Short mmCIF file of C-alpha atoms and ligand atoms in Angstrom, two decimals:
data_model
loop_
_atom_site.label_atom_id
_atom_site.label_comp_id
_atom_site.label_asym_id
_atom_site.label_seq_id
_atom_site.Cartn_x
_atom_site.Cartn_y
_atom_site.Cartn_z
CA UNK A 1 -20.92 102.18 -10.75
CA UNK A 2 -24.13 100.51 -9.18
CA UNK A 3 -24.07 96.97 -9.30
CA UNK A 4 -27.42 97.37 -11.92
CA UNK A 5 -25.32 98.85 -14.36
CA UNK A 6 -21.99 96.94 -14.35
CA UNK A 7 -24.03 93.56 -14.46
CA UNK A 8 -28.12 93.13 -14.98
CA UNK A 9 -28.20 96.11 -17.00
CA UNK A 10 -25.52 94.39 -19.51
CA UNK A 11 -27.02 91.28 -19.33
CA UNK A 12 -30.56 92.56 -19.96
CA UNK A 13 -29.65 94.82 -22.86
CA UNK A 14 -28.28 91.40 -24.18
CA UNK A 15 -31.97 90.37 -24.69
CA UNK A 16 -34.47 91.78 -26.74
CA UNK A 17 -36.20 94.37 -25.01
CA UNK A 18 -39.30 92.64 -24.39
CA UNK A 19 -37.97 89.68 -23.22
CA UNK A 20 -35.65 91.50 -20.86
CA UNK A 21 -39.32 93.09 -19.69
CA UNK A 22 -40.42 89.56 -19.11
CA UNK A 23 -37.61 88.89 -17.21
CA UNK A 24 -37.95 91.70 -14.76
CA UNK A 25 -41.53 90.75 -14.17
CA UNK A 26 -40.77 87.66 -13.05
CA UNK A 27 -37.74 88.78 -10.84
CA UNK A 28 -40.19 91.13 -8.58
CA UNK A 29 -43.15 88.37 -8.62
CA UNK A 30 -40.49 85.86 -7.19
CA UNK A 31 -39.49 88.56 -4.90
CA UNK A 32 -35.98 88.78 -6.59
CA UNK A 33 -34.72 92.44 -6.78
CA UNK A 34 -32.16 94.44 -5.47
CA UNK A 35 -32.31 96.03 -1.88
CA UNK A 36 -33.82 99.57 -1.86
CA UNK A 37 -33.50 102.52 0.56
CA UNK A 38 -36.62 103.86 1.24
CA UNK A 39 -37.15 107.20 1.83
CA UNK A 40 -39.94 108.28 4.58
CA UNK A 41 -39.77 111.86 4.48
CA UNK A 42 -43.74 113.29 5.46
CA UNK A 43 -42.30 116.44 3.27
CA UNK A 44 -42.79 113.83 0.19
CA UNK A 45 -46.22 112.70 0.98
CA UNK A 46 -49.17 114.78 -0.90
CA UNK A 47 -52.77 114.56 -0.07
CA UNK A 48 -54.87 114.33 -4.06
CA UNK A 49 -57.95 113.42 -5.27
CA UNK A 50 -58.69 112.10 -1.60
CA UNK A 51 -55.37 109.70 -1.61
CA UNK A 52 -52.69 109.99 0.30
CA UNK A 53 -49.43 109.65 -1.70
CA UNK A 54 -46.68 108.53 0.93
CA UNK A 55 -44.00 110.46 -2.28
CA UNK A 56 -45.07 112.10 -5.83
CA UNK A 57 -43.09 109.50 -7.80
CA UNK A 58 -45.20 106.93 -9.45
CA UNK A 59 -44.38 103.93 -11.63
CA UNK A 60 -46.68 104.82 -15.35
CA UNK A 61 -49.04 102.69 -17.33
CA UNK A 62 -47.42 99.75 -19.32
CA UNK A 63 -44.50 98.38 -17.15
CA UNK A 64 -47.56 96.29 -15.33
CA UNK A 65 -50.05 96.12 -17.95
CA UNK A 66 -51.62 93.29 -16.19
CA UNK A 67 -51.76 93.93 -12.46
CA UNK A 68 -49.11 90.98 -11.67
CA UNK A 69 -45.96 92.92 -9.53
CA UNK A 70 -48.39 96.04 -7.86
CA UNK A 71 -46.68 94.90 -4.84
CA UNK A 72 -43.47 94.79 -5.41
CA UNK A 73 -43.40 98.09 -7.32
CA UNK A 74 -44.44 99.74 -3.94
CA UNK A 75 -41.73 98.04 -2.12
CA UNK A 76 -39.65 99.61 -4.43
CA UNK A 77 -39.71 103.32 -3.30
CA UNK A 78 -42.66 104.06 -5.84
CA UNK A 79 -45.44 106.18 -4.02
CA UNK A 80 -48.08 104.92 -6.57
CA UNK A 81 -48.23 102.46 -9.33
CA UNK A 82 -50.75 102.17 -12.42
CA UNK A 83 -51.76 99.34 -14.10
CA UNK A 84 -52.84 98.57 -17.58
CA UNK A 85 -53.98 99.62 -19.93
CA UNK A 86 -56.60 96.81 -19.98
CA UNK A 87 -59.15 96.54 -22.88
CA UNK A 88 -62.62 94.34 -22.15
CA UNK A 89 -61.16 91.30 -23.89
CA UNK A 90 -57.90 89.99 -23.75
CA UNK A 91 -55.69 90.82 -27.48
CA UNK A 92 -52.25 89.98 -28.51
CA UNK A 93 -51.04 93.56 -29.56
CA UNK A 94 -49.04 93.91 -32.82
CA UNK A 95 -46.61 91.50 -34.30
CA UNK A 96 -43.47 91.16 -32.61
CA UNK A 97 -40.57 92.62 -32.45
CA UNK A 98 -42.65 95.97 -31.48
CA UNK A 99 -39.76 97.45 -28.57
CA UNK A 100 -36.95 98.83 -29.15
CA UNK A 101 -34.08 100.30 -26.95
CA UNK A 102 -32.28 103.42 -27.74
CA UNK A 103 -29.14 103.33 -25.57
CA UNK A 104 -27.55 105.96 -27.04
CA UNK A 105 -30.35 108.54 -26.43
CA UNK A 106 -31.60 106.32 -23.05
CA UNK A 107 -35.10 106.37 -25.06
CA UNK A 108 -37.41 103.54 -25.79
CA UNK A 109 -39.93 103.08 -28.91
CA UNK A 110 -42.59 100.81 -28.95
CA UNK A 111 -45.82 99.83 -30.72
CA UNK A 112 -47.00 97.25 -28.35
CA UNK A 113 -50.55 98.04 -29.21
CA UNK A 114 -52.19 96.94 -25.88
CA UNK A 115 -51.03 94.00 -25.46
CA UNK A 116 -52.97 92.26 -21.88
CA UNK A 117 -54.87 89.98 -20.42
CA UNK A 118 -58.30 91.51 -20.69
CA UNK A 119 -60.59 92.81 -17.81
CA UNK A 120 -61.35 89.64 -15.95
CA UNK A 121 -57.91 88.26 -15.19
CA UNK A 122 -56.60 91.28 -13.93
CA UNK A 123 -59.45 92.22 -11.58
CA UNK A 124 -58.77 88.64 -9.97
CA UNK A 125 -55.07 89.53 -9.25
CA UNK A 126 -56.29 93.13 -8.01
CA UNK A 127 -59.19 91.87 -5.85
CA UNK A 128 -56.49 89.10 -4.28
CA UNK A 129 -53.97 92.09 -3.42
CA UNK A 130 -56.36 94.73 -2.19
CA UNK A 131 -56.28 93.80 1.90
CA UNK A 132 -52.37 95.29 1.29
CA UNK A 133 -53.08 99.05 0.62
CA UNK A 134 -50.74 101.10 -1.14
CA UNK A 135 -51.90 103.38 -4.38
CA UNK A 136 -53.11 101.16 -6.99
CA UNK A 137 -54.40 103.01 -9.96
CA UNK A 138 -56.23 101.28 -12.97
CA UNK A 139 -55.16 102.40 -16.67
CA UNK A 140 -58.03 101.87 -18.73
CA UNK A 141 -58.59 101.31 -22.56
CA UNK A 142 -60.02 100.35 -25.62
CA UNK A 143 -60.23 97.35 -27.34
CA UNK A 144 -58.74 97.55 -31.12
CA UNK A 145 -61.47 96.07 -32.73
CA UNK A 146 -64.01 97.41 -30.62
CA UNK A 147 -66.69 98.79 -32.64
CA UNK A 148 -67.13 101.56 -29.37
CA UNK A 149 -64.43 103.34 -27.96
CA UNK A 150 -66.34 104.99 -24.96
CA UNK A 151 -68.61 101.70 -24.16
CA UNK A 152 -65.18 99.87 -23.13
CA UNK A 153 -64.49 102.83 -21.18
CA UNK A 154 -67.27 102.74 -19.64
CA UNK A 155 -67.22 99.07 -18.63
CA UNK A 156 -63.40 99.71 -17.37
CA UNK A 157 -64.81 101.89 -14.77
CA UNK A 158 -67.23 99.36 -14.16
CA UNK A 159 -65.09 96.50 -13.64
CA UNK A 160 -62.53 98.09 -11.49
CA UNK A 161 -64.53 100.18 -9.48
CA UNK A 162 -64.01 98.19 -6.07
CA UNK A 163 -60.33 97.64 -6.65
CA UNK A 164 -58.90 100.98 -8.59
CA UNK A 165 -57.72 103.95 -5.94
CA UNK A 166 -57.95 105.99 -9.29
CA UNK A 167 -58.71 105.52 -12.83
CA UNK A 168 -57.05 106.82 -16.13
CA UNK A 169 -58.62 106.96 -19.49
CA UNK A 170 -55.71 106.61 -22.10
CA UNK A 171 -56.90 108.09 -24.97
CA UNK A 172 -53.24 108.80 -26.03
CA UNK A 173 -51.44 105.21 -27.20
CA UNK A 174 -50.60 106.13 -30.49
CA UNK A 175 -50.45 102.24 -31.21
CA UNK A 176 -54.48 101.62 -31.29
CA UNK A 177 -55.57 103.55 -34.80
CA UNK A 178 -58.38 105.85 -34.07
CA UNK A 179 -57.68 106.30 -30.33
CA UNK A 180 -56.37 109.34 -30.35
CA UNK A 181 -59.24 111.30 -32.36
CA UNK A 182 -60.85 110.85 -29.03
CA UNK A 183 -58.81 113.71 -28.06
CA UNK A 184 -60.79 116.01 -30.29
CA UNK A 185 -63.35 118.38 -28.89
CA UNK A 186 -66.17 116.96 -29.46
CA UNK A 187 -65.67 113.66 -28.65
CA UNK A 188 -64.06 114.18 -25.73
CA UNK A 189 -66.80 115.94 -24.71
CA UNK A 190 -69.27 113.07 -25.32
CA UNK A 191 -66.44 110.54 -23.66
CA UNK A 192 -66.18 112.68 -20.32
CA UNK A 193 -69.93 113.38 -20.02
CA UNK A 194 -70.68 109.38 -20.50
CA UNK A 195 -67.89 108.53 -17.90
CA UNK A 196 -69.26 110.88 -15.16
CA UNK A 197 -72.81 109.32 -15.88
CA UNK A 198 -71.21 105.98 -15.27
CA UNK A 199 -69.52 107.33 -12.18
CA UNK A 200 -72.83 108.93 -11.00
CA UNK A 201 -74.22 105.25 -11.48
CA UNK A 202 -71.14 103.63 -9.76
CA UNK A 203 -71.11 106.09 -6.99
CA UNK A 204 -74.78 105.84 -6.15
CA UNK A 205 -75.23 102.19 -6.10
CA UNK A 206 -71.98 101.40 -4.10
CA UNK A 207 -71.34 104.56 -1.86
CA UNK A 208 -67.97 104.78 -3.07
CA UNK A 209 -66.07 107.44 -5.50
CA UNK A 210 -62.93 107.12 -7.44
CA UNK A 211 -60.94 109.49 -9.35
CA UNK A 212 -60.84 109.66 -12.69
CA UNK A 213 -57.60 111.64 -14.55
CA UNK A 214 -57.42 111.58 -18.68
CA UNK A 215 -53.58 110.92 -20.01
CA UNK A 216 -53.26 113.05 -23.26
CA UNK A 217 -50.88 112.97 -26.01
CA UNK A 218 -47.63 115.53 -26.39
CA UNK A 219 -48.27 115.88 -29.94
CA UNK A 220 -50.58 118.64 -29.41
CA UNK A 221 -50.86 121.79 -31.59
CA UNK A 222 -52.08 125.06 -29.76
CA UNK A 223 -55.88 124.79 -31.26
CA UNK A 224 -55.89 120.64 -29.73
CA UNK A 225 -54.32 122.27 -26.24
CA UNK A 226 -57.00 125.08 -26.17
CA UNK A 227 -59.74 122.32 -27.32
CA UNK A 228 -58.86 120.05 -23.84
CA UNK A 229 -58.29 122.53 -21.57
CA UNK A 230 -61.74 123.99 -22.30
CA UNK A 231 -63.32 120.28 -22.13
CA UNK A 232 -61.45 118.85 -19.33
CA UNK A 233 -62.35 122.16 -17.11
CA UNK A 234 -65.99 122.25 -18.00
CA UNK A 235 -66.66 118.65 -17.32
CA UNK A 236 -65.81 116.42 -14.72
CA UNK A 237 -62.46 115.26 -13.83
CA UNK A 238 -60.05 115.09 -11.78
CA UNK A 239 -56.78 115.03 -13.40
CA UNK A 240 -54.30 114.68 -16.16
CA UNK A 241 -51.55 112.95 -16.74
CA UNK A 242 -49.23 114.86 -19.36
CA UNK A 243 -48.32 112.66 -21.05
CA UNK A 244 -47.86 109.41 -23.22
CA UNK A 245 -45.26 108.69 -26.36
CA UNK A 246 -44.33 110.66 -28.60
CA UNK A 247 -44.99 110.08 -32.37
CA UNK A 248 -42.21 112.85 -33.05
CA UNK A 249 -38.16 111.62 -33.73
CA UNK A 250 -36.58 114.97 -33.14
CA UNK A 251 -32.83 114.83 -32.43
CA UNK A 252 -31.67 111.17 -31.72
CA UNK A 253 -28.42 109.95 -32.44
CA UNK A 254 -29.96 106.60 -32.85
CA UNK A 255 -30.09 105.32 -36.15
CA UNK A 256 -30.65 101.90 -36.17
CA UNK A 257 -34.28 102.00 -34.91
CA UNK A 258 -35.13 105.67 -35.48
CA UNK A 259 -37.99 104.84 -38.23
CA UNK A 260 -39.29 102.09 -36.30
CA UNK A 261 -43.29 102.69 -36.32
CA UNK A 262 -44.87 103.49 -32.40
CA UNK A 263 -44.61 106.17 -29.75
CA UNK A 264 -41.05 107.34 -28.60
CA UNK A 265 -40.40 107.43 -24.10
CA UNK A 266 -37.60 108.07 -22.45
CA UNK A 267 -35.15 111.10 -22.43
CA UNK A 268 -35.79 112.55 -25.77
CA UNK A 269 -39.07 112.71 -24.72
CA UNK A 270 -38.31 114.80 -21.87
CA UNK A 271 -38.05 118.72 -22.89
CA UNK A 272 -41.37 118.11 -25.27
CA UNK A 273 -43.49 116.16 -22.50
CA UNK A 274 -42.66 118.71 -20.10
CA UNK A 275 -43.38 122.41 -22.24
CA UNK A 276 -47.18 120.29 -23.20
CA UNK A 277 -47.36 120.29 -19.35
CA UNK A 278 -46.75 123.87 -18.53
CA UNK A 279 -48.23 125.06 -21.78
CA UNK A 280 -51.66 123.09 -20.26
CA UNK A 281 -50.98 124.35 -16.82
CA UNK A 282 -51.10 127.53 -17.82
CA UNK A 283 -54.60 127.18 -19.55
CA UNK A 284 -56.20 125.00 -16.90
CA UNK A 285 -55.26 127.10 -14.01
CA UNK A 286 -53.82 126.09 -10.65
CA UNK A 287 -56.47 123.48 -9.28
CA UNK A 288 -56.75 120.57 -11.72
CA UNK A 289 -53.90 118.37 -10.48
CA UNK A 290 -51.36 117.12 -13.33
CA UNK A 291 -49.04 114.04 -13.11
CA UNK A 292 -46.02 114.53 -15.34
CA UNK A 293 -44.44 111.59 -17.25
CA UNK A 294 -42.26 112.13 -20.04
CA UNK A 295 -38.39 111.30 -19.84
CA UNK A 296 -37.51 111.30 -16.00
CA UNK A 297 -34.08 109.64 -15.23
CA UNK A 298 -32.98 111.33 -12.28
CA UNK A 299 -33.95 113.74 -9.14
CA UNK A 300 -32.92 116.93 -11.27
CA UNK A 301 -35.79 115.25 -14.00
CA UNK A 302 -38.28 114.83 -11.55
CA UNK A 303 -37.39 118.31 -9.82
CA UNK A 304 -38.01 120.07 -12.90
CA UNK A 305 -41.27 118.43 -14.11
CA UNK A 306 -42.72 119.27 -10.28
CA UNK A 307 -41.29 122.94 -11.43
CA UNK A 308 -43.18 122.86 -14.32
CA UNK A 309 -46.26 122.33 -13.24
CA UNK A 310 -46.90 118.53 -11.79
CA UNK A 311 -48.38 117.93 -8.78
CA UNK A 312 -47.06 114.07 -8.99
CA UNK A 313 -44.79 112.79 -11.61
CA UNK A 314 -44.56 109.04 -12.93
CA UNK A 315 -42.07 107.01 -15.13
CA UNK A 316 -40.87 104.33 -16.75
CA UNK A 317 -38.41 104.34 -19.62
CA UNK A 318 -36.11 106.00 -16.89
CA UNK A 319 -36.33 102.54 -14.99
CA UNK A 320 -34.94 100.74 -17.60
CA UNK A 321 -31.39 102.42 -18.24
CA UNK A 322 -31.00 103.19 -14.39
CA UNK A 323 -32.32 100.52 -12.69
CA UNK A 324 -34.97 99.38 -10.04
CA UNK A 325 -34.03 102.39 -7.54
CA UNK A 326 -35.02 104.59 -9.38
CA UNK A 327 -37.67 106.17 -7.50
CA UNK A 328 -36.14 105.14 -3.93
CA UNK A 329 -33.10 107.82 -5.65
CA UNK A 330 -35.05 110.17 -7.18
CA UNK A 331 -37.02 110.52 -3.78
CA UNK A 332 -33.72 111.02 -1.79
CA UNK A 333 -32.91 113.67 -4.12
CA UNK A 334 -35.54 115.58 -3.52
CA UNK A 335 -35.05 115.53 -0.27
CA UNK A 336 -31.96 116.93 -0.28
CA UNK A 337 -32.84 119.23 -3.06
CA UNK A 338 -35.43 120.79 -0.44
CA UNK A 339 -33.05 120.95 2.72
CA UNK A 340 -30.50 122.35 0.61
CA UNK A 341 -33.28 125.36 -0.42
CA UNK A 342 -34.44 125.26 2.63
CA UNK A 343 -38.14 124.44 0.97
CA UNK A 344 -40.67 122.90 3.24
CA UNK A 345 -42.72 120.59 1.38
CA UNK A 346 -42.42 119.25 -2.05
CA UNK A 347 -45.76 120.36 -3.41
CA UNK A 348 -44.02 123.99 -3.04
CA UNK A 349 -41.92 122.91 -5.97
CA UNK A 350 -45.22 122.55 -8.11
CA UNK A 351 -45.24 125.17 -10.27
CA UNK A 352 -42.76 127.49 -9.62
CA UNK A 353 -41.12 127.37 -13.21
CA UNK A 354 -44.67 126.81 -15.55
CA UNK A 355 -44.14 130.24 -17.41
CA UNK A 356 -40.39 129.70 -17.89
CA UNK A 357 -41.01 126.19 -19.51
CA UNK A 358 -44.34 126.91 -21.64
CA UNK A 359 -42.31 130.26 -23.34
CA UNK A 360 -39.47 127.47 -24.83
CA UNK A 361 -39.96 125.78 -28.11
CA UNK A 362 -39.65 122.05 -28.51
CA UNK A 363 -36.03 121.95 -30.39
CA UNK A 364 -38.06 121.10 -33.65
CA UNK A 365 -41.07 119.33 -34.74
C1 FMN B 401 -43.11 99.62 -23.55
C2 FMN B 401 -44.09 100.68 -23.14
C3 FMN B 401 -45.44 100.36 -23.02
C4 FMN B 401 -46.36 101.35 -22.65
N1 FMN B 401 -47.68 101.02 -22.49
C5 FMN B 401 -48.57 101.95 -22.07
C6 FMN B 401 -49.93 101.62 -21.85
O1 FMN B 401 -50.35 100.48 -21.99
N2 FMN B 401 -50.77 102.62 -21.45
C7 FMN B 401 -50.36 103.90 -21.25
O2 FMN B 401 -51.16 104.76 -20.87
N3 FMN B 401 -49.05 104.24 -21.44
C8 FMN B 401 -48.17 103.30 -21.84
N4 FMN B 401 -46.86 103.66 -22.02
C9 FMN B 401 -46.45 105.07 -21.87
C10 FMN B 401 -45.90 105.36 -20.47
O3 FMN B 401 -46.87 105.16 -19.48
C11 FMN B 401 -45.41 106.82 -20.39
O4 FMN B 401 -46.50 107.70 -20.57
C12 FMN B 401 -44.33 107.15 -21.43
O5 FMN B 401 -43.49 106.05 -21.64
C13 FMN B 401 -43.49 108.36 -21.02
O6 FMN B 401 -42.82 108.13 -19.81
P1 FMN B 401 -41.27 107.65 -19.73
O7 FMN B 401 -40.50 108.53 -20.64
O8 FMN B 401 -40.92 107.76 -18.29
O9 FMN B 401 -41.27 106.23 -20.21
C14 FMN B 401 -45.92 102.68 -22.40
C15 FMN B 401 -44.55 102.98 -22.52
C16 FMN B 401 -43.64 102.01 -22.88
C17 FMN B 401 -42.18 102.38 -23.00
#
């Protein structure tokens, strides 16, 4: 057993979970963490949106809400990492306790309800890293009270526009009332128009583009699916990432915090996360690029979300019951996954198994 599990991970689980989140953060900001083998395989690294990903495994939005371990993150094995979600002011989130740990299901709930910093401080700690490369993507949000949604958008993409390699609009926190409407037709129409008229303005007056993905909900009906496949592929974006918590409780042995309001990560989040994927591969067609998230814990995890339909995966809850090497392991694995198949690349996994996973049936909803 790794030395994460017989010791920090005991000790951690000891503290509340968001305290043992604290803790973590300060570990990699004092440089404390445990050694890593890296993995520099040019079979992991994909060329996207104009980046070059050194591996497809990324760390997702919410670990570093505000920009303060981007560094160490990388050093860790991750390809990328995503920060945020920031709103345009700084806000407290909701009442605490608002995480909770799931061991026996290796899930996670929480309702942490943005929670960060604001814009300016974490555009400071971005602009003071940026000299040391690496994949640095900007989550951005809205603010709870704001009285509009797309304007803070729209001043996200403002803000970080020097300092973000790529840009995600969560519209999918179920933990901000009202956010999630934004996934509607309609006004995700009006939300991606206004956002590429902001980009148009960006890109003209500085030269530079950045990509811009959308991270959508899994608790999607067939009508919402068809809805933001036909929006996302008639406006423009470049991505989405598929996908955020889940609102659903299907099948935990957890009782304890079960009925505890906020969006549901981790494993049981897994099989539901990753049909939404392939069922929205399958309607947007081959070319948008897709970065799965949604319960991966291991190589085989990762393997099969790439199968499914993801050109580049992230995680998180997966970090928390196996440790800091996570990605460093899961990119060995795939590495030996493709030498044992005798497959050249790993964006020849992409896809391979999308019809297989959109035909199942999450086990119940
Ligand atoms: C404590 C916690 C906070 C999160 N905060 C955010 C957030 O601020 N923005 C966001 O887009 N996703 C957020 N997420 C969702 C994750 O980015 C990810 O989409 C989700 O947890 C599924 O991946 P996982 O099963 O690997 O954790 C958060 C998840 C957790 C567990």
């Amino acid at each position: 057993m790794s030395l994460f599990k017989r010791i920090l991970r005991p000790a951690l689980f000891h503290l509340d979970a968001e305290r043992a989140h604290k803790l973590s953060l300060l570990a990699l900001k004092r440089g404390l963490s445990l050694p890593v083998i890296q993995t520099n395989d040019q079979r992991l690294a994909i060329s996207l949106f104009g980046l070059k990903f050194p591996n497809p495994v990324g760390l997702a939005a919410g670990f570093d809400k505000n920009a303060e371990v981007p560094d160490a993150i990388l050093r860790l094995g991750f390809g990328f990492t995503e920060v945020g979600s920031l709103t345009p002011r700084p806000q407290s989130g909701n009442p605490k306790p608002r995480v909770f740990r799931l061991p026996e299901d290796s899930g996670v709930i929480n309702r942490m309800g943005f929670n960060n910093d604001g814009h300016t401080a974490a555009l400071a700690r971005l602009e003071a890293r940026k000299s040391r490369g690496g994949i640095v993507g900007v989550n951005i949000g809205a603010n709870k009270d704001s009285d509009n949604f797309i304007a803070d958008y729209e001043l996200g993409l403002e803000k970080f526009w020097q300092v973000a390699d790529y840009f995600t609009a969560n519209i999918s926190s179920p933990n901000t009332p009202g956010l999630r409407d934004l996934q509607a037709r309609d006004s995700l129409t009006e939300l991606l128009k206004r956002l590429a008229d902001k980009r148009n303005e960006l890109i003209d007056t500085t030269q530079i583009s950045r990509p811009l993905l959308l991270k959508i909900a899994p608790d999607l009906d067939e009508n919402q699916m068809d809805d933001i496949a036909h929006v996302v592929t008639s406006q423009p974006l470049d991505g989405l990432i598929i996908s955020n918590t889940t609102l659903a409780r299907d099948n935990l042995k957890n009782t304890k915090y079960r009925d505890e309001a906020g969006g549901l990560s981790g494993r049981p989040l897994f099989e539901k996360s990753t049909i939404i994927l392939a069922q929205m591969r399958q309607r947007i067609g081959k070319d948008l690029p897709i970065i799965g998230v949604g319960g991966i814990d291991s190589a085989a995890s990762a393997i099969q979300k790439l199968e499914a339909g993801a050109n580049l995966i992230q995680l998180y809850s997966g970090m928390v019951f196996q440790g800091p090497d996570l990605a460093a392991k899961i990119n060995a694995g795939i590495v030996t996954h493709m030498n044992q198949k005798n497959i050249s690349h790993v964006s020849r996994l992409t896809g391979t198994s999308t019809d297989e996973w959109a035909s199942k049936k999450p086990i119940s909803t």
